[in-house]
Amino acid sequence: MCGIIGFSGKLDAKKVILEGLSTLEYRGYDSCGVCFFDPNGKFNIIKSTGKVSELIPKVDKEETSAVHVGIGHTRWATHGGVLTENAHPHHAGLVSLIHNGIIENYLSLREQFKLTGSLEGGTDTEIVANVLNLIYEKNGHDALLSIQMLTKIIKGTFAFLIMFEDRKEEIYAIKHVSPLVCASSSDGAFIASDITALIPYTKEFSVVEEGMVICAKRDSLVAYDIDTLKKVTLKKEEITWTIDTAKKDGYTHFMLKEIHEQGSSLDNTIRPRIVDGEIDFTNDNIDDEAIRFFKDIEKIQVVACGTALHAGKVGANVYQDVIKIPIDDYIASEYRYNNTLINDKTLVILLSQSGETIDTLASLEKAKEHGAKVISIVNVKGSTIARESDYVIYTHAGPEIAVASTKAYTVQVASIYMLLTYIAYVRNAVDKNFVNNICKNLFASIENIDKALKKEEDIKMIVKNISSSHDAFYIGRGLDYVFSLEGALKLKEISYIHTEAYAAGELKHGTIALIEEKTPVIAVCTQKNISSKLLSNVKEVKARDAYVILIISEDIEYEKDLADIVIKIDKVDDRFSVFPVAVITQLIAYYTAYDKGLDIDKPRNLAKSVTVE
Ligand code: M6R
């Protein structure tokens, strides 16, 4: 969702802010804006709908003298349409601010502070700027006190960066739920919505914690406790991502680069945790207490959103009969409000690339309130979900910039496999041979991913028939159906082709009515025990003249002429076909969207990190 960057220091703030905004573009947005001081010391706020590239010439035109303090924002509209006046920063009197989140009581604040009539646009944020300005004027221009008073009356989620016109060097920051990180170096102080914007400047960062107010100046970065307004310490963490990991490296899109990185990211995820054929989570702080808990649990609940949910579903399906206790998977936005039974013998596994997805975070809070223990599988270090969980397993995939998740999915699958294998082992549900075999297959999957990537040229040739369609289907049975859910999500989110994933046996109960001549049907067939049934369903759609692409394991026999296109994957253990199938389906989605000339890395209406409900 919204991207945020602020800087006060020696460098050219325009450059830092605009480059930061470009880096944060991947989060998904529809308008953007910046605030600097003009040569007269007044706010210079410049905004634009559309891309950062449309904002840059406006900034270049307006501002001539060097600026060293500024804030910038990319907006993903929630309240109020995509209009220049609704873009941030919002300005009122001596206050200019940017915001990620939603202020729920903005209407009552508008009434309380009698703001009707003085507002330009329709956003909750503009009301907050006005309210803060009134408080600031009334309280002798005391920034910390005014911010403290503001936080007492606003309700909702927020990350704010605030500039005051009479405080030329300072940027203030507060947050509730929505993430913020900060860093200081000899160049100055930086605050941003995520660490990707900080990578060029520093190797260390701090998470802005709940209940802190940050004051960033040219030569200092100070945190205060919001209640006492006394100084508190910022904990430092290392940034392990490099600037190169956040660059395209010659690939046409980040998505394609990230698809290709999957072998090495899988290696990064599994190698530190597989020692002599056994799984070792010591470095993830899975301690004796955790092991005692694993032995005692009565059920496991896997909770996530989107692609992360699909990875969780794969794990839940594979390990259901291995651990021999119920493992259920839940959509986080449902789980947080449903009446699922959770107790102190429940283990909740959360999966999240960003570690900031609001519904997953709310599920975490619910699970803990009911006494469950939470392990999260997260990619972004220091993210909220990682910090709030009882235990965290970092996936070490490096930054995933494309909105469509690819490498994060495969490492999430590997992580949940390792975790559930480990739990099964400590519960004596499986023996060492089982564990050795899982580890061996995980390592073999690195090579299997690379082999699947070799199909890229073939896939480029077949997407024409998909890209010209309005609708498409993925079908599968058992695990192949679960893989299909992810294949369909990938195709629809970047190619805008309506794609349904269907359990193949269920088609004839209604949905087969939608199959007509040339409807693309991508059938996934890697589960040997059920392959003959799936192939019968393929025949049914072929008989209705569908355009069939069959993704099939090389050791499964099929009738000639069953499909228009056959993509074979190498014979692997059924539980591990997830890796090559993921690569093939990601490439199908990528090249279909490419053929349609779409904005693959930043598909319409989507955000990388979904921090609102
Ligand atoms: O950051 P998270 O893994 O929690 O994000 C969850 C979903 O929003 C995400 O997986 C989304 O479905 C993907 N971008 C789709 O490719």
XYZ file of C-alpha atoms and ligand atoms in Angstrom:
629
model
C 0.000 0.000 0.000
C 1.197 3.598 0.489
C 4.945 4.153 0.350
C 6.554 6.639 2.700
C 9.983 8.250 2.757
C 11.406 11.143 4.725
C 14.906 12.602 4.918
C 16.720 15.316 6.845
C 20.452 15.618 6.262
C 23.381 16.669 4.099
C 22.299 15.050 0.843
C 20.036 16.534 -1.800
C 16.632 15.734 -0.276
C 14.884 15.925 -3.664
C 17.088 13.151 -4.982
C 16.746 11.006 -1.850
C 12.961 11.406 -1.748
C 12.315 10.880 -5.469
C 14.661 7.903 -5.680
C 13.071 6.524 -2.530
C 9.621 6.890 -4.066
C 10.781 5.111 -7.218
C 12.109 2.272 -5.076
C 8.811 2.092 -3.202
C 6.775 2.029 -6.446
C 6.614 -1.740 -6.176
C 4.194 -1.457 -3.276
C 1.470 -0.381 -5.741
C -0.024 3.128 -5.874
C -2.110 5.502 -7.936
C -0.771 8.974 -7.089
C 2.206 10.532 -5.354
C 3.558 13.700 -3.828
C 6.402 15.392 -1.982
C 6.940 18.288 0.400
C 10.122 20.365 0.707
C 10.795 23.905 1.874
C 10.987 26.606 -0.796
C 13.732 29.280 -0.708
C 11.430 31.433 1.483
C 11.053 28.693 4.042
C 7.462 27.916 3.050
C 6.152 24.454 2.272
C 6.530 23.495 -1.357
C 4.088 20.645 -1.936
C 4.055 18.996 -5.344
C 1.625 16.209 -6.231
C 0.590 14.155 -9.195
C -1.782 11.368 -10.067
C -0.121 8.450 -11.847
C 3.499 7.437 -11.677
C 6.517 8.911 -9.919
C 7.922 9.538 -13.414
C 5.090 12.053 -13.875
C 5.928 13.767 -10.578
C 9.672 14.133 -11.260
C 9.416 16.795 -14.036
C 7.013 18.786 -11.866
C 9.511 18.752 -8.997
C 12.398 19.635 -11.297
C 10.482 22.581 -12.688
C 9.381 24.062 -9.380
C 12.272 23.811 -6.998
C 15.557 25.500 -7.794
C 17.600 25.885 -4.608
C 19.110 22.881 -2.797
C 16.831 21.267 -0.223
C 17.911 19.047 2.624
C 14.648 18.098 4.291
C 11.606 16.484 2.740
C 8.891 13.861 2.780
C 7.405 11.828 -0.083
C 4.450 9.510 -0.505
C 2.931 7.068 -2.967
C -0.819 6.740 -2.363
C -3.035 3.691 -2.775
C -6.497 5.249 -2.572
C -8.768 4.237 0.295
C -10.837 7.326 1.198
C -11.466 9.657 -1.715
C -10.866 9.150 -5.427
C -7.578 9.142 -7.315
C -7.272 12.924 -7.632
C -4.329 15.278 -7.276
C -5.968 17.002 -4.304
C -6.339 13.675 -2.532
C -2.680 12.769 -3.032
C -0.396 13.331 -0.026
C 1.184 15.390 1.529
C -1.815 17.114 3.100
C -1.250 20.595 4.352
C -3.003 22.780 6.911
C -1.411 25.934 8.311
C 1.967 24.966 9.742
C 1.522 21.231 9.205
C 2.298 19.040 6.216
C 1.935 15.283 6.566
C 1.806 11.949 4.780
C -0.049 8.873 5.955
C -0.341 5.141 5.380
C -3.440 3.581 6.943
C -7.014 4.573 7.639
C -8.311 6.964 10.295
C -11.693 5.527 11.182
C -13.098 8.425 13.218
C -12.337 11.120 10.640
C -15.969 12.195 10.366
C -16.392 12.739 14.085
C -13.044 14.610 14.162
C -14.345 16.826 11.380
C -17.396 17.634 13.490
C -15.469 18.032 16.725
C -12.962 20.456 15.209
C -15.589 22.191 13.030
C -13.636 21.585 9.847
C -16.512 21.446 7.374
C -15.947 23.990 4.671
C -12.170 24.280 5.038
C -11.341 20.990 3.283
C -10.222 20.512 -0.293
C -10.615 16.787 -0.842
C -12.305 13.751 0.620
C -9.591 12.065 2.630
C -9.258 11.112 6.272
C -5.638 12.340 6.150
C -6.547 15.910 5.273
C -8.712 16.043 8.392
C -5.795 14.834 10.511
C -3.528 17.569 9.068
C -6.116 20.178 10.013
C -6.659 18.752 13.480
C -2.933 18.603 14.191
C -2.463 22.168 13.013
C -5.184 23.402 15.397
C -3.614 21.488 18.272
C -0.138 22.788 17.389
C -1.341 26.416 17.264
C -3.128 26.014 20.593
C -0.172 24.425 22.367
C 2.566 26.937 21.757
C 3.972 25.099 18.714
C 5.140 22.223 20.905
C 5.600 19.427 18.356
C 5.952 16.472 20.708
C 3.064 17.486 22.913
C 0.816 18.153 19.900
C 1.614 14.767 18.376
C 0.980 13.101 21.713
C -2.431 14.812 21.908
C -3.234 13.805 18.335
C -2.537 10.136 18.997
C -5.002 10.230 21.893
C -7.909 11.257 19.672
C -7.362 9.458 16.373
C -8.637 5.914 15.896
C -7.495 3.540 13.192
C -4.210 2.496 11.670
C -1.477 4.885 10.720
C 2.093 5.660 9.898
C 2.540 9.430 9.692
C 5.512 11.578 8.700
C 4.979 15.176 9.753
C 6.760 18.441 8.915
C 6.099 21.756 10.675
C 6.763 24.925 8.708
C 8.524 26.556 11.660
C 10.775 23.551 12.325
C 12.990 23.529 9.274
C 15.228 20.560 10.023
C 12.786 18.210 11.649
C 10.589 15.354 10.523
C 8.375 13.611 13.060
C 7.023 10.094 12.744
C 4.437 8.022 14.605
C 2.825 4.704 13.836
C 0.065 2.383 14.892
C -0.050 -0.979 13.068
C 1.180 0.430 9.716
C 4.934 -0.138 9.485
C 7.780 2.365 9.602
C 11.532 1.942 9.778
C 14.244 4.526 10.335
C 18.005 4.851 10.097
C 20.740 7.411 10.556
C 24.130 7.708 8.955
C 26.750 10.411 8.459
C 24.502 11.628 5.587
C 21.488 12.288 7.791
C 18.331 10.638 9.099
C 15.893 8.565 7.052
C 12.399 7.226 7.758
C 10.538 4.924 5.365
C 7.705 2.472 5.095
C 10.132 -0.360 4.386
C 13.840 -1.036 4.256
C 14.121 -1.265 0.461
C 14.183 2.561 0.371
C 17.044 2.619 2.893
C 19.330 0.059 1.238
C 21.389 2.636 -0.735
C 22.253 4.593 2.405
C 22.795 2.299 5.337
C 23.469 -1.236 6.538
C 21.542 -0.769 9.782
C 17.972 0.197 10.535
C 15.542 0.386 13.438
C 11.897 -0.502 13.494
C 9.702 2.357 14.676
C 7.785 0.688 17.465
C 4.242 1.231 18.683
C 4.130 4.067 21.176
C 7.203 5.896 19.849
C 7.504 9.378 18.360
C 10.561 9.792 16.171
C 12.251 13.093 15.540
C 14.636 12.964 12.565
C 17.139 15.791 12.109
C 20.233 16.354 10.007
C 22.500 15.011 12.738
C 20.235 12.991 15.001
C 17.478 10.435 15.082
C 15.723 10.384 18.436
C 12.842 8.248 19.689
C 10.492 9.359 22.480
C 7.914 7.427 24.426
C 4.545 8.828 23.349
C 3.141 8.770 26.901
C 6.033 10.235 28.885
C 7.795 12.104 26.047
C 11.067 10.803 27.502
C 13.800 9.506 25.211
C 13.803 5.763 24.477
C 16.314 3.578 22.674
C 15.927 2.472 19.080
C 17.033 -1.140 18.599
C 19.374 -1.557 15.652
C 19.051 -4.389 13.121
C 21.220 -5.293 10.189
C 20.061 -4.955 6.581
C 21.252 -8.085 4.810
C 19.772 -7.206 1.408
C 22.098 -5.517 -1.038
C 21.387 -2.871 -3.594
C 21.832 -5.448 -6.365
C 19.104 -7.678 -4.982
C 16.687 -4.800 -5.499
C 17.726 -4.240 -9.152
C 16.419 -5.907 -12.297
C 19.814 -7.264 -13.325
C 19.078 -7.173 -17.044
C 15.699 -8.918 -16.763
C 12.752 -7.191 -18.423
C 10.782 -7.264 -15.190
C 11.377 -7.963 -11.510
C 8.848 -10.773 -11.758
C 10.945 -12.608 -14.351
C 14.095 -12.047 -12.310
C 12.386 -13.375 -9.208
C 11.057 -16.437 -11.048
C 14.646 -17.158 -12.061
C 15.964 -16.618 -8.543
C 13.889 -19.428 -7.087
C 16.628 -22.063 -7.109
C 18.992 -19.852 -5.135
C 16.330 -18.516 -2.785
C 15.245 -22.075 -2.013
C 18.874 -22.878 -1.292
C 19.105 -19.865 1.069
C 15.999 -21.024 2.896
C 16.859 -24.674 3.401
C 20.662 -24.856 3.639
C 21.026 -23.165 7.040
C 18.337 -25.450 8.465
C 19.344 -28.835 7.127
C 22.311 -30.308 8.923
C 23.420 -33.875 8.120
C 20.038 -34.776 6.678
C 18.150 -33.487 9.702
C 16.178 -30.315 10.279
C 17.719 -27.880 12.731
C 15.846 -24.776 13.821
C 18.268 -23.821 16.600
C 19.199 -20.580 14.851
C 15.526 -19.721 14.559
C 15.218 -19.852 18.350
C 12.945 -22.873 18.326
C 13.854 -23.789 21.894
C 12.984 -26.542 24.386
C 9.820 -24.751 25.368
C 8.690 -24.745 21.746
C 9.480 -28.443 21.420
C 7.466 -29.214 24.576
C 4.593 -27.257 23.076
C 4.817 -29.117 19.733
C 4.497 -32.412 21.613
C 1.385 -31.190 23.353
C -0.622 -29.542 20.568
C -3.982 -30.887 19.497
C -4.387 -29.019 16.246
C -2.620 -26.760 13.797
C -4.192 -23.798 12.028
C -2.494 -22.334 8.981
C -3.521 -18.742 8.263
C -2.515 -16.361 5.466
C -3.718 -14.374 2.444
C -3.332 -14.805 -1.318
C -0.240 -16.585 -2.499
C 0.974 -17.108 1.061
C -2.313 -18.861 1.789
C -1.759 -21.138 -1.199
C 1.682 -22.055 0.122
C 0.112 -22.786 3.501
C -2.569 -24.929 1.877
C 0.087 -27.034 0.176
C 1.738 -27.666 3.551
C -1.563 -28.393 5.300
C -2.566 -30.886 2.580
C 0.733 -32.730 2.493
C 1.137 -33.097 6.255
C -2.469 -33.790 7.284
C -1.952 -37.547 7.569
C 1.720 -37.262 8.548
C 1.342 -35.376 11.833
C -1.947 -37.121 12.530
C -3.658 -34.169 14.164
C -6.017 -31.816 12.315
C -4.290 -29.184 10.198
C -6.733 -26.674 8.774
C -6.034 -23.695 6.582
C -7.845 -20.379 6.802
C -8.127 -17.182 4.796
C -6.854 -14.585 7.280
C -9.609 -12.048 6.577
C -12.150 -14.748 7.524
C -10.213 -16.265 10.403
C -9.929 -12.950 12.230
C -13.724 -12.703 12.493
C -14.944 -16.319 12.481
C -15.731 -18.546 15.427
C -13.067 -21.193 14.885
C -12.089 -22.908 18.099
C -8.643 -21.818 19.246
C -7.129 -22.734 22.583
C -3.815 -23.149 24.370
C -3.217 -26.446 22.591
C -3.452 -24.826 19.162
C -0.411 -23.999 17.067
C -1.083 -21.236 14.542
C 1.269 -21.009 11.568
C 1.140 -17.681 9.730
C 2.726 -17.136 6.339
C 3.499 -13.669 5.006
C 6.124 -12.395 2.619
C 5.865 -8.800 3.812
C 5.086 -9.585 7.432
C 2.724 -6.609 7.379
C -0.522 -7.932 5.875
C -3.182 -6.509 8.145
C -5.576 -9.482 8.121
C -2.747 -11.882 8.912
C -1.593 -9.589 11.697
C -5.115 -9.408 13.125
C -5.291 -13.222 12.993
C -2.069 -13.327 14.981
C -3.588 -11.113 17.659
C -6.742 -13.214 17.783
C -4.777 -16.456 18.074
C -2.706 -15.081 20.947
C -5.774 -13.745 22.747
C -7.148 -17.296 22.731
C -3.952 -18.725 24.182
C -2.506 -20.272 21.011
C 1.181 -20.081 20.147
C 2.113 -18.499 16.819
C 4.969 -19.342 14.480
C 5.282 -17.102 11.477
C 7.025 -17.788 8.188
C 8.080 -14.344 7.005
C 10.442 -12.856 4.446
C 10.910 -9.283 5.651
C 13.140 -9.011 8.671
C 11.868 -6.948 11.577
C 8.340 -6.793 10.121
C 5.394 -6.546 12.485
C 4.209 -10.147 12.138
C 7.757 -11.397 12.702
C 8.111 -9.310 15.843
C 4.732 -10.138 17.312
C 4.932 -13.912 16.787
C 6.152 -16.329 19.452
C 8.594 -17.791 16.928
C 9.651 -16.702 13.452
C 11.203 -18.577 10.563
C 12.665 -16.136 8.059
C 12.544 -17.349 4.472
C 15.708 -15.464 3.352
C 14.394 -14.987 -0.207
C 15.782 -11.448 -0.521
C 13.524 -8.575 -1.535
C 10.545 -9.530 -3.677
C 9.765 -6.425 -5.686
C 7.150 -7.589 -8.223
C 3.641 -7.409 -6.815
C 2.995 -10.952 -8.033
C 4.586 -13.264 -5.540
C 6.831 -15.982 -7.006
C 10.007 -16.757 -5.096
C 8.266 -15.978 -1.813
C 5.768 -18.767 -2.587
C 8.307 -21.511 -3.195
C 10.323 -20.659 -0.098
C 7.161 -20.515 1.989
C 6.304 -24.026 0.809
C 9.821 -25.231 1.666
C 9.635 -23.559 5.086
C 6.293 -25.063 6.024
C 7.503 -28.486 4.836
C 10.552 -28.201 7.099
C 8.523 -26.938 10.024
C 5.832 -29.622 9.775
C 8.440 -32.342 9.284
C 10.214 -31.123 12.394
C 6.988 -31.098 14.409
C 6.082 -34.577 13.163
C 9.514 -35.816 14.202
C 9.457 -34.378 17.725
C 5.979 -35.875 18.147
C 7.359 -39.282 17.066
C 4.890 -39.348 14.182
C 7.722 -39.965 11.687
C 11.183 -41.488 11.887
C 14.612 -40.265 10.815
C 14.237 -41.859 7.384
C 11.202 -39.742 6.700
C 13.094 -36.602 7.718
C 16.145 -37.567 5.620
C 13.922 -38.157 2.638
C 12.218 -34.753 2.947
C 15.615 -33.041 3.236
C 16.959 -34.920 0.216
C 13.922 -33.946 -1.844
C 14.164 -30.323 -0.778
C 17.743 -30.154 -2.029
C 16.752 -31.951 -5.231
C 14.035 -29.334 -5.747
C 16.694 -26.670 -6.351
C 17.753 -28.548 -9.464
C 14.155 -29.327 -10.412
C 13.352 -25.631 -10.384
C 16.237 -25.010 -12.757
C 15.063 -27.808 -15.044
C 11.553 -26.327 -15.138
C 13.055 -22.956 -16.064
C 14.421 -24.593 -19.215
C 10.821 -24.772 -20.507
C 10.753 -20.991 -20.769
C 11.228 -20.854 -24.556
C 8.422 -23.400 -25.112
C 6.092 -21.461 -22.850
C 6.723 -18.225 -24.744
C 5.360 -19.947 -27.855
C 2.087 -21.152 -26.357
C 0.692 -18.116 -24.582
C -0.941 -16.546 -27.668
C -4.013 -18.708 -27.284
C -4.348 -17.716 -23.662
C -3.672 -14.013 -24.052
C -6.453 -13.619 -26.613
C -9.059 -15.103 -24.232
C -11.310 -13.449 -21.671
C -11.540 -16.502 -19.449
C -9.343 -19.426 -18.553
C -9.416 -22.380 -16.194
C -6.909 -24.273 -14.147
C -8.008 -27.756 -13.156
C -6.457 -30.403 -10.934
C -7.239 -32.978 -8.289
C -5.777 -33.343 -4.816
C -2.533 -31.412 -4.508
C -2.725 -30.533 -8.191
C -5.903 -28.615 -7.399
C -4.068 -26.702 -4.662
C -1.243 -25.869 -7.124
C -3.938 -24.738 -9.572
C -5.235 -22.163 -7.102
C -1.865 -20.448 -7.211
C -1.514 -20.851 -11.001
C -4.903 -19.181 -11.495
C -4.156 -16.328 -9.085
C -0.890 -15.620 -10.872
C -2.535 -15.575 -14.300
C -5.460 -13.373 -13.307
C -3.546 -10.805 -11.285
C -1.047 -9.872 -13.975
C -2.835 -10.732 -17.261
C -6.328 -9.586 -16.155
C -7.791 -12.726 -17.713
C -10.570 -14.072 -15.552
C -9.156 -17.413 -14.418
C -10.808 -19.942 -12.177
C -9.090 -22.824 -10.475
C -11.399 -25.779 -10.256
C -11.268 -29.152 -8.618
C -11.497 -31.142 -11.841
C -14.104 -33.599 -10.561
C -16.424 -30.743 -9.640
C -16.519 -29.222 -13.131
C -19.438 -31.262 -14.340
C -21.608 -29.975 -11.498
C -22.105 -26.665 -13.212
C -18.954 -24.937 -14.340
C -18.367 -27.087 -17.418
C -21.196 -25.020 -18.960
C -18.613 -22.249 -19.380
C -16.272 -24.319 -21.534
C -16.600 -23.444 -25.178
C -14.440 -23.651 -28.263
C -10.876 -22.484 -27.502
C -11.453 -21.762 -23.792
C -7.984 -22.266 -22.326
C -7.956 -25.047 -19.734
C -4.642 -25.668 -18.015
C -4.714 -29.095 -16.398
C -2.132 -29.956 -13.753
C -1.429 -33.669 -13.485
C 1.405 -34.686 -11.162
C -0.358 -36.729 -8.457
C -0.022 -40.284 -9.654
C -2.672 -41.816 -7.413
C -5.397 -39.717 -8.957
C -4.002 -38.976 -12.409
C -6.356 -41.292 -14.340
C -9.358 -39.474 -12.868
C -7.894 -36.107 -13.756
C -7.145 -37.246 -17.299
C -10.799 -38.290 -17.682
C -11.833 -34.769 -16.715
C -9.412 -33.424 -19.295
C -11.184 -35.541 -21.908
C -14.476 -34.002 -20.907
C -13.285 -30.455 -21.553
C -11.467 -31.491 -24.719
C -14.730 -32.992 -25.987
C -16.156 -29.478 -25.643
C -13.341 -28.064 -27.774
C -11.386 -26.414 -24.974
C -7.795 -25.435 -25.712
C -6.008 -27.778 -23.320
C -2.541 -27.243 -21.901
C -1.508 -30.282 -19.897
C 1.252 -29.913 -17.310
C 2.131 -33.512 -16.514
C 4.817 -35.565 -14.807
C 6.878 -37.459 -17.351
C 6.087 -40.799 -15.692
C 2.315 -40.468 -16.076
C 0.878 -41.973 -19.243
C -1.713 -40.110 -21.249
C -3.489 -40.578 -24.564
C -2.110 -38.815 -27.591
C -4.357 -35.960 -28.774
C -5.680 -35.467 -25.260
C -4.210 -31.983 -25.100
C -3.245 -29.235 -27.529
C -0.016 -28.585 -25.665
C 1.822 -30.864 -23.260
C 4.430 -29.508 -20.831
C 6.270 -32.344 -19.142
C 7.985 -32.000 -15.820
C 10.621 -34.392 -14.528
C 9.522 -37.291 -12.358
C 9.690 -36.214 -8.733
C 8.124 -37.315 -5.452
C 4.456 -36.204 -5.636
C 4.867 -33.848 -2.675
C 7.670 -31.999 -4.460
C 6.080 -31.383 -7.865
C 4.914 -28.094 -6.315
C 8.280 -26.546 -7.219
C 8.444 -27.262 -10.968
C 4.690 -26.679 -11.342
C 5.059 -23.287 -9.651
C 7.770 -22.271 -12.108
C 5.765 -23.398 -15.162
C 2.565 -21.662 -14.042
C 4.440 -18.476 -13.134
C 6.047 -18.423 -16.583
C 2.668 -18.985 -18.250
C 1.278 -15.992 -16.338
C 4.332 -13.860 -17.018
C 4.484 -14.462 -20.784
C 0.720 -14.105 -21.186
C 0.837 -10.681 -19.524
C 3.969 -9.835 -21.531
C 2.186 -10.747 -24.747
C -0.613 -8.372 -23.756
C 1.909 -5.597 -23.082
C 0.801 -5.090 -19.486
C 2.542 -3.473 -16.530
C 3.649 -6.808 -15.095
C 5.472 -5.688 -11.969
C 2.758 -3.268 -10.904
C -0.592 -4.711 -11.947
C -3.611 -2.456 -11.701
C -5.419 -2.054 -8.379
C -2.903 -4.201 -6.493
C -0.444 -3.429 -3.724
C 2.542 -5.460 -2.625
C 1.908 -5.057 1.035
C -1.769 -4.971 1.996
C -1.875 -2.895 5.143
C -5.585 -2.032 5.115
C -8.560 -4.379 5.617
O 2.941 -10.181 2.219
P 1.994 -11.334 2.254
O 2.630 -12.628 1.872
O 1.258 -11.451 3.560
O 0.904 -10.996 1.168
C -0.240 -11.781 1.014
C -0.890 -11.535 -0.322
O -1.307 -10.206 -0.418
C 0.069 -11.848 -1.473
O 0.537 -13.159 -1.386
C -0.637 -11.652 -2.824
O -1.675 -12.555 -2.975
C 0.404 -11.828 -3.919
N 1.004 -10.577 -4.214
C -0.145 -12.411 -5.146
O 0.863 -12.660 -6.058
